[in-house]
Amino acid sequence: MKHLNENALMQEMNVGEMQNVNGGWVALTLAVAGAAIYVYNNWDDFCEGVNDGWDRTRN
């Protein structure tokens, strides 16, 4: 039986390697900025949805 510790796929990644694989902070920044722009452009729909959701939890 092979040892899992020697397998490259089973080794842990450090923080720098995770940021490299996941795209670093650029992807997170773009996602947050995109969400903020979407909410700003659709503020009326956003408020209506929040109010509808709140009302449904209260009844």
PDB file of N, CA and C in Angstrom:
ATOM      1  N   MET A   1       0.844  -1.179   0.000  1.00  0.00           N
ATOM      2  CA  MET A   1       0.000   0.000   0.000  1.00  0.00           C
ATOM      3  C   MET A   1       0.891   1.244   0.000  1.00  0.00           C
ATOM      4  N   LYS A   2       0.551   2.183  -0.838  1.00  0.00           N
ATOM      5  CA  LYS A   2       1.347   3.404  -0.929  1.00  0.00           C
ATOM      6  C   LYS A   2       1.059   4.313   0.260  1.00  0.00           C
ATOM      7  N   HIS A   3       2.054   5.095   0.609  1.00  0.00           N
ATOM      8  CA  HIS A   3       1.889   6.044   1.706  1.00  0.00           C
ATOM      9  C   HIS A   3       1.279   7.334   1.174  1.00  0.00           C
ATOM     10  N   LEU A   4       0.208   7.816   1.818  1.00  0.00           N
ATOM     11  CA  LEU A   4      -0.452   9.036   1.375  1.00  0.00           C
ATOM     12  C   LEU A   4       0.409  10.266   1.605  1.00  0.00           C
ATOM     13  N   ASN A   5       1.300  10.230   2.566  1.00  0.00           N
ATOM     14  CA  ASN A   5       2.157  11.386   2.856  1.00  0.00           C
ATOM     15  C   ASN A   5       3.104  11.696   1.706  1.00  0.00           C
ATOM     16  N   GLU A   6       3.436  10.685   0.922  1.00  0.00           N
ATOM     17  CA  GLU A   6       4.341  10.879  -0.202  1.00  0.00           C
ATOM     18  C   GLU A   6       3.601  11.343  -1.460  1.00  0.00           C
ATOM     19  N   ASN A   7       2.295  11.235  -1.469  1.00  0.00           N
ATOM     20  CA  ASN A   7       1.497  11.609  -2.633  1.00  0.00           C
ATOM     21  C   ASN A   7       1.393  13.126  -2.710  1.00  0.00           C
ATOM     22  N   ALA A   8       1.702  13.707  -3.855  1.00  0.00           N
ATOM     23  CA  ALA A   8       1.695  15.162  -4.022  1.00  0.00           C
ATOM     24  C   ALA A   8       0.289  15.735  -3.879  1.00  0.00           C
ATOM     25  N   LEU A   9      -0.732  14.971  -4.216  1.00  0.00           N
ATOM     26  CA  LEU A   9      -2.108  15.469  -4.137  1.00  0.00           C
ATOM     27  C   LEU A   9      -2.614  15.546  -2.696  1.00  0.00           C
ATOM     28  N   MET A  10      -1.984  14.840  -1.800  1.00  0.00           N
ATOM     29  CA  MET A  10      -2.455  14.789  -0.422  1.00  0.00           C
ATOM     30  C   MET A  10      -1.676  15.719   0.504  1.00  0.00           C
ATOM     31  N   GLN A  11      -0.773  16.521  -0.029  1.00  0.00           N
ATOM     32  CA  GLN A  11       0.006  17.410   0.805  1.00  0.00           C
ATOM     33  C   GLN A  11      -0.750  18.708   1.039  1.00  0.00           C
ATOM     34  N   GLU A  12      -0.505  19.346   2.183  1.00  0.00           N
ATOM     35  CA  GLU A  12      -1.164  20.609   2.512  1.00  0.00           C
ATOM     36  C   GLU A  12      -0.504  21.759   1.771  1.00  0.00           C
ATOM     37  N   MET A  13      -1.311  22.785   1.487  1.00  0.00           N
ATOM     38  CA  MET A  13      -0.809  23.977   0.812  1.00  0.00           C
ATOM     39  C   MET A  13      -0.628  25.084   1.837  1.00  0.00           C
ATOM     40  N   ASN A  14       0.359  25.922   1.621  1.00  0.00           N
ATOM     41  CA  ASN A  14       0.504  27.075   2.497  1.00  0.00           C
ATOM     42  C   ASN A  14      -0.336  28.228   1.947  1.00  0.00           C
ATOM     43  N   VAL A  15      -0.410  29.336   2.650  1.00  0.00           N
ATOM     44  CA  VAL A  15      -1.280  30.448   2.281  1.00  0.00           C
ATOM     45  C   VAL A  15      -0.897  31.023   0.922  1.00  0.00           C
ATOM     46  N   GLY A  16       0.379  31.151   0.649  1.00  0.00           N
ATOM     47  CA  GLY A  16       0.825  31.689  -0.628  1.00  0.00           C
ATOM     48  C   GLY A  16       0.392  30.825  -1.795  1.00  0.00           C
ATOM     49  N   GLU A  17       0.471  29.509  -1.637  1.00  0.00           N
ATOM     50  CA  GLU A  17       0.032  28.598  -2.696  1.00  0.00           C
ATOM     51  C   GLU A  17      -1.475  28.667  -2.892  1.00  0.00           C
ATOM     52  N   MET A  18      -2.235  28.814  -1.805  1.00  0.00           N
ATOM     53  CA  MET A  18      -3.693  28.927  -1.938  1.00  0.00           C
ATOM     54  C   MET A  18      -4.083  30.198  -2.679  1.00  0.00           C
ATOM     55  N   GLN A  19      -3.406  31.295  -2.391  1.00  0.00           N
ATOM     56  CA  GLN A  19      -3.707  32.545  -3.090  1.00  0.00           C
ATOM     57  C   GLN A  19      -3.351  32.440  -4.560  1.00  0.00           C
ATOM     58  N   ASN A  20      -2.273  31.734  -4.882  1.00  0.00           N
ATOM     59  CA  ASN A  20      -1.904  31.525  -6.273  1.00  0.00           C
ATOM     60  C   ASN A  20      -2.967  30.734  -7.013  1.00  0.00           C
ATOM     61  N   VAL A  21      -3.458  29.666  -6.408  1.00  0.00           N
ATOM     62  CA  VAL A  21      -4.447  28.797  -7.041  1.00  0.00           C
ATOM     63  C   VAL A  21      -5.797  29.493  -7.161  1.00  0.00           C
ATOM     64  N   ASN A  22      -6.212  30.209  -6.129  1.00  0.00           N
ATOM     65  CA  ASN A  22      -7.534  30.824  -6.094  1.00  0.00           C
ATOM     66  C   ASN A  22      -7.589  32.202  -6.732  1.00  0.00           C
ATOM     67  N   GLY A  23      -6.496  32.734  -7.178  1.00  0.00           N
ATOM     68  CA  GLY A  23      -6.506  34.022  -7.854  1.00  0.00           C
ATOM     69  C   GLY A  23      -6.124  35.182  -6.973  1.00  0.00           C
ATOM     70  N   GLY A  24      -5.773  34.923  -5.735  1.00  0.00           N
ATOM     71  CA  GLY A  24      -5.340  35.991  -4.846  1.00  0.00           C
ATOM     72  C   GLY A  24      -6.484  36.913  -4.447  1.00  0.00           C
ATOM     73  N   TRP A  25      -6.111  38.136  -4.095  1.00  0.00           N
ATOM     74  CA  TRP A  25      -7.093  39.108  -3.615  1.00  0.00           C
ATOM     75  C   TRP A  25      -7.800  39.807  -4.756  1.00  0.00           C
ATOM     76  N   VAL A  26      -7.298  39.694  -5.981  1.00  0.00           N
ATOM     77  CA  VAL A  26      -7.909  40.370  -7.123  1.00  0.00           C
ATOM     78  C   VAL A  26      -9.302  39.825  -7.387  1.00  0.00           C
ATOM     79  N   ALA A  27      -9.457  38.504  -7.364  1.00  0.00           N
ATOM     80  CA  ALA A  27     -10.760  37.896  -7.628  1.00  0.00           C
ATOM     81  C   ALA A  27     -11.777  38.287  -6.557  1.00  0.00           C
ATOM     82  N   LEU A  28     -11.363  38.279  -5.305  1.00  0.00           N
ATOM     83  CA  LEU A  28     -12.260  38.668  -4.217  1.00  0.00           C
ATOM     84  C   LEU A  28     -12.666  40.128  -4.339  1.00  0.00           C
ATOM     85  N   THR A  29     -11.716  40.991  -4.660  1.00  0.00           N
ATOM     86  CA  THR A  29     -11.998  42.418  -4.812  1.00  0.00           C
ATOM     87  C   THR A  29     -12.975  42.664  -5.949  1.00  0.00           C
ATOM     88  N   LEU A  30     -12.783  41.985  -7.070  1.00  0.00           N
ATOM     89  CA  LEU A  30     -13.695  42.139  -8.203  1.00  0.00           C
ATOM     90  C   LEU A  30     -15.100  41.631  -7.878  1.00  0.00           C
ATOM     91  N   ALA A  31     -15.188  40.541  -7.129  1.00  0.00           N
ATOM     92  CA  ALA A  31     -16.499  40.006  -6.762  1.00  0.00           C
ATOM     93  C   ALA A  31     -17.247  40.963  -5.838  1.00  0.00           C
ATOM     94  N   VAL A  32     -16.565  41.524  -4.849  1.00  0.00           N
ATOM     95  CA  VAL A  32     -17.197  42.466  -3.922  1.00  0.00           C
ATOM     96  C   VAL A  32     -17.601  43.745  -4.654  1.00  0.00           C
ATOM     97  N   ALA A  33     -16.732  44.242  -5.517  1.00  0.00           N
ATOM     98  CA  ALA A  33     -17.055  45.454  -6.279  1.00  0.00           C
ATOM     99  C   ALA A  33     -18.239  45.209  -7.207  1.00  0.00           C
ATOM    100  N   GLY A  34     -18.278  44.059  -7.845  1.00  0.00           N
ATOM    101  CA  GLY A  34     -19.405  43.729  -8.720  1.00  0.00           C
ATOM    102  C   GLY A  34     -20.717  43.645  -7.959  1.00  0.00           C
ATOM    103  N   ALA A  35     -20.691  43.044  -6.776  1.00  0.00           N
ATOM    104  CA  ALA A  35     -21.900  42.949  -5.955  1.00  0.00           C
ATOM    105  C   ALA A  35     -22.362  44.327  -5.505  1.00  0.00           C
ATOM    106  N   ALA A  36     -21.417  45.191  -5.129  1.00  0.00           N
ATOM    107  CA  ALA A  36     -21.767  46.545  -4.692  1.00  0.00           C
ATOM    108  C   ALA A  36     -22.375  47.348  -5.839  1.00  0.00           C
ATOM    109  N   ILE A  37     -21.818  47.238  -7.015  1.00  0.00           N
ATOM    110  CA  ILE A  37     -22.355  47.951  -8.186  1.00  0.00           C
ATOM    111  C   ILE A  37     -23.741  47.429  -8.530  1.00  0.00           C
ATOM    112  N   TYR A  38     -23.937  46.112  -8.455  1.00  0.00           N
ATOM    113  CA  TYR A  38     -25.245  45.526  -8.754  1.00  0.00           C
ATOM    114  C   TYR A  38     -26.305  46.031  -7.786  1.00  0.00           C
ATOM    115  N   VAL A  39     -25.982  46.057  -6.492  1.00  0.00           N
ATOM    116  CA  VAL A  39     -26.943  46.539  -5.496  1.00  0.00           C
ATOM    117  C   VAL A  39     -27.220  48.027  -5.704  1.00  0.00           C
ATOM    118  N   TYR A  40     -26.193  48.798  -6.002  1.00  0.00           N
ATOM    119  CA  TYR A  40     -26.377  50.241  -6.223  1.00  0.00           C
ATOM    120  C   TYR A  40     -27.279  50.496  -7.430  1.00  0.00           C
ATOM    121  N   ASN A  41     -27.079  49.760  -8.509  1.00  0.00           N
ATOM    122  CA  ASN A  41     -27.877  49.969  -9.723  1.00  0.00           C
ATOM    123  C   ASN A  41     -29.304  49.454  -9.577  1.00  0.00           C
ATOM    124  N   ASN A  42     -29.525  48.501  -8.687  1.00  0.00           N
ATOM    125  CA  ASN A  42     -30.855  47.907  -8.515  1.00  0.00           C
ATOM    126  C   ASN A  42     -31.356  48.113  -7.082  1.00  0.00           C
ATOM    127  N   TRP A  43     -31.138  49.290  -6.538  1.00  0.00           N
ATOM    128  CA  TRP A  43     -31.454  49.558  -5.142  1.00  0.00           C
ATOM    129  C   TRP A  43     -32.944  49.356  -4.836  1.00  0.00           C
ATOM    130  N   ASP A  44     -33.831  49.807  -5.723  1.00  0.00           N
ATOM    131  CA  ASP A  44     -35.273  49.665  -5.482  1.00  0.00           C
ATOM    132  C   ASP A  44     -35.671  48.196  -5.403  1.00  0.00           C
ATOM    133  N   ASP A  45     -35.193  47.382  -6.341  1.00  0.00           N
ATOM    134  CA  ASP A  45     -35.496  45.951  -6.318  1.00  0.00           C
ATOM    135  C   ASP A  45     -34.902  45.284  -5.081  1.00  0.00           C
ATOM    136  N   PHE A  46     -33.714  45.709  -4.706  1.00  0.00           N
ATOM    137  CA  PHE A  46     -33.053  45.154  -3.522  1.00  0.00           C
ATOM    138  C   PHE A  46     -33.881  45.436  -2.271  1.00  0.00           C
ATOM    139  N   CYS A  47     -34.316  46.685  -2.107  1.00  0.00           N
ATOM    140  CA  CYS A  47     -35.120  47.046  -0.931  1.00  0.00           C
ATOM    141  C   CYS A  47     -36.449  46.307  -0.923  1.00  0.00           C
ATOM    142  N   GLU A  48     -37.079  46.188  -2.079  1.00  0.00           N
ATOM    143  CA  GLU A  48     -38.351  45.481  -2.171  1.00  0.00           C
ATOM    144  C   GLU A  48     -38.175  44.006  -1.790  1.00  0.00           C
ATOM    145  N   GLY A  49     -37.101  43.396  -2.255  1.00  0.00           N
ATOM    146  CA  GLY A  49     -36.834  41.997  -1.921  1.00  0.00           C
ATOM    147  C   GLY A  49     -36.560  41.801  -0.443  1.00  0.00           C
ATOM    148  N   VAL A  50     -35.804  42.710   0.155  1.00  0.00           N
ATOM    149  CA  VAL A  50     -35.516  42.608   1.588  1.00  0.00           C
ATOM    150  C   VAL A  50     -36.800  42.778   2.389  1.00  0.00           C
ATOM    151  N   ASN A  51     -37.622  43.741   2.015  1.00  0.00           N
ATOM    152  CA  ASN A  51     -38.889  43.960   2.725  1.00  0.00           C
ATOM    153  C   ASN A  51     -39.825  42.765   2.576  1.00  0.00           C
ATOM    154  N   ASP A  52     -39.922  42.195   1.380  1.00  0.00           N
ATOM    155  CA  ASP A  52     -40.757  41.013   1.179  1.00  0.00           C
ATOM    156  C   ASP A  52     -40.264  39.843   2.030  1.00  0.00           C
ATOM    157  N   GLY A  53     -38.956  39.647   2.047  1.00  0.00           N
ATOM    158  CA  GLY A  53     -38.398  38.570   2.866  1.00  0.00           C
ATOM    159  C   GLY A  53     -38.651  38.786   4.336  1.00  0.00           C
ATOM    160  N   TRP A  54     -38.502  40.016   4.794  1.00  0.00           N
ATOM    161  CA  TRP A  54     -38.743  40.327   6.207  1.00  0.00           C
ATOM    162  C   TRP A  54     -40.210  40.110   6.564  1.00  0.00           C
ATOM    163  N   ASP A  55     -41.116  40.551   5.687  1.00  0.00           N
ATOM    164  CA  ASP A  55     -42.536  40.380   5.943  1.00  0.00           C
ATOM    165  C   ASP A  55     -42.938  38.923   6.003  1.00  0.00           C
ATOM    166  N   ARG A  56     -42.325  38.087   5.161  1.00  0.00           N
ATOM    167  CA  ARG A  56     -42.672  36.658   5.143  1.00  0.00           C
ATOM    168  C   ARG A  56     -42.179  35.947   6.400  1.00  0.00           C
ATOM    169  N   THR A  57     -41.114  36.443   7.014  1.00  0.00           N
ATOM    170  CA  THR A  57     -40.639  35.799   8.247  1.00  0.00           C
ATOM    171  C   THR A  57     -41.466  36.256   9.448  1.00  0.00           C
ATOM    172  N   ARG A  58     -42.135  37.388   9.342  1.00  0.00           N
ATOM    173  CA  ARG A  58     -42.916  37.912  10.449  1.00  0.00           C
ATOM    174  C   ARG A  58     -44.323  37.332  10.498  1.00  0.00           C
ATOM    175  N   ASN A  59     -44.814  36.751   9.418  1.00  0.00           N
ATOM    176  CA  ASN A  59     -46.189  36.197   9.386  1.00  0.00           C
ATOM    177  C   ASN A  59     -46.176  34.716   9.567  1.00  0.00           C
TER     178      ASN A  59
END
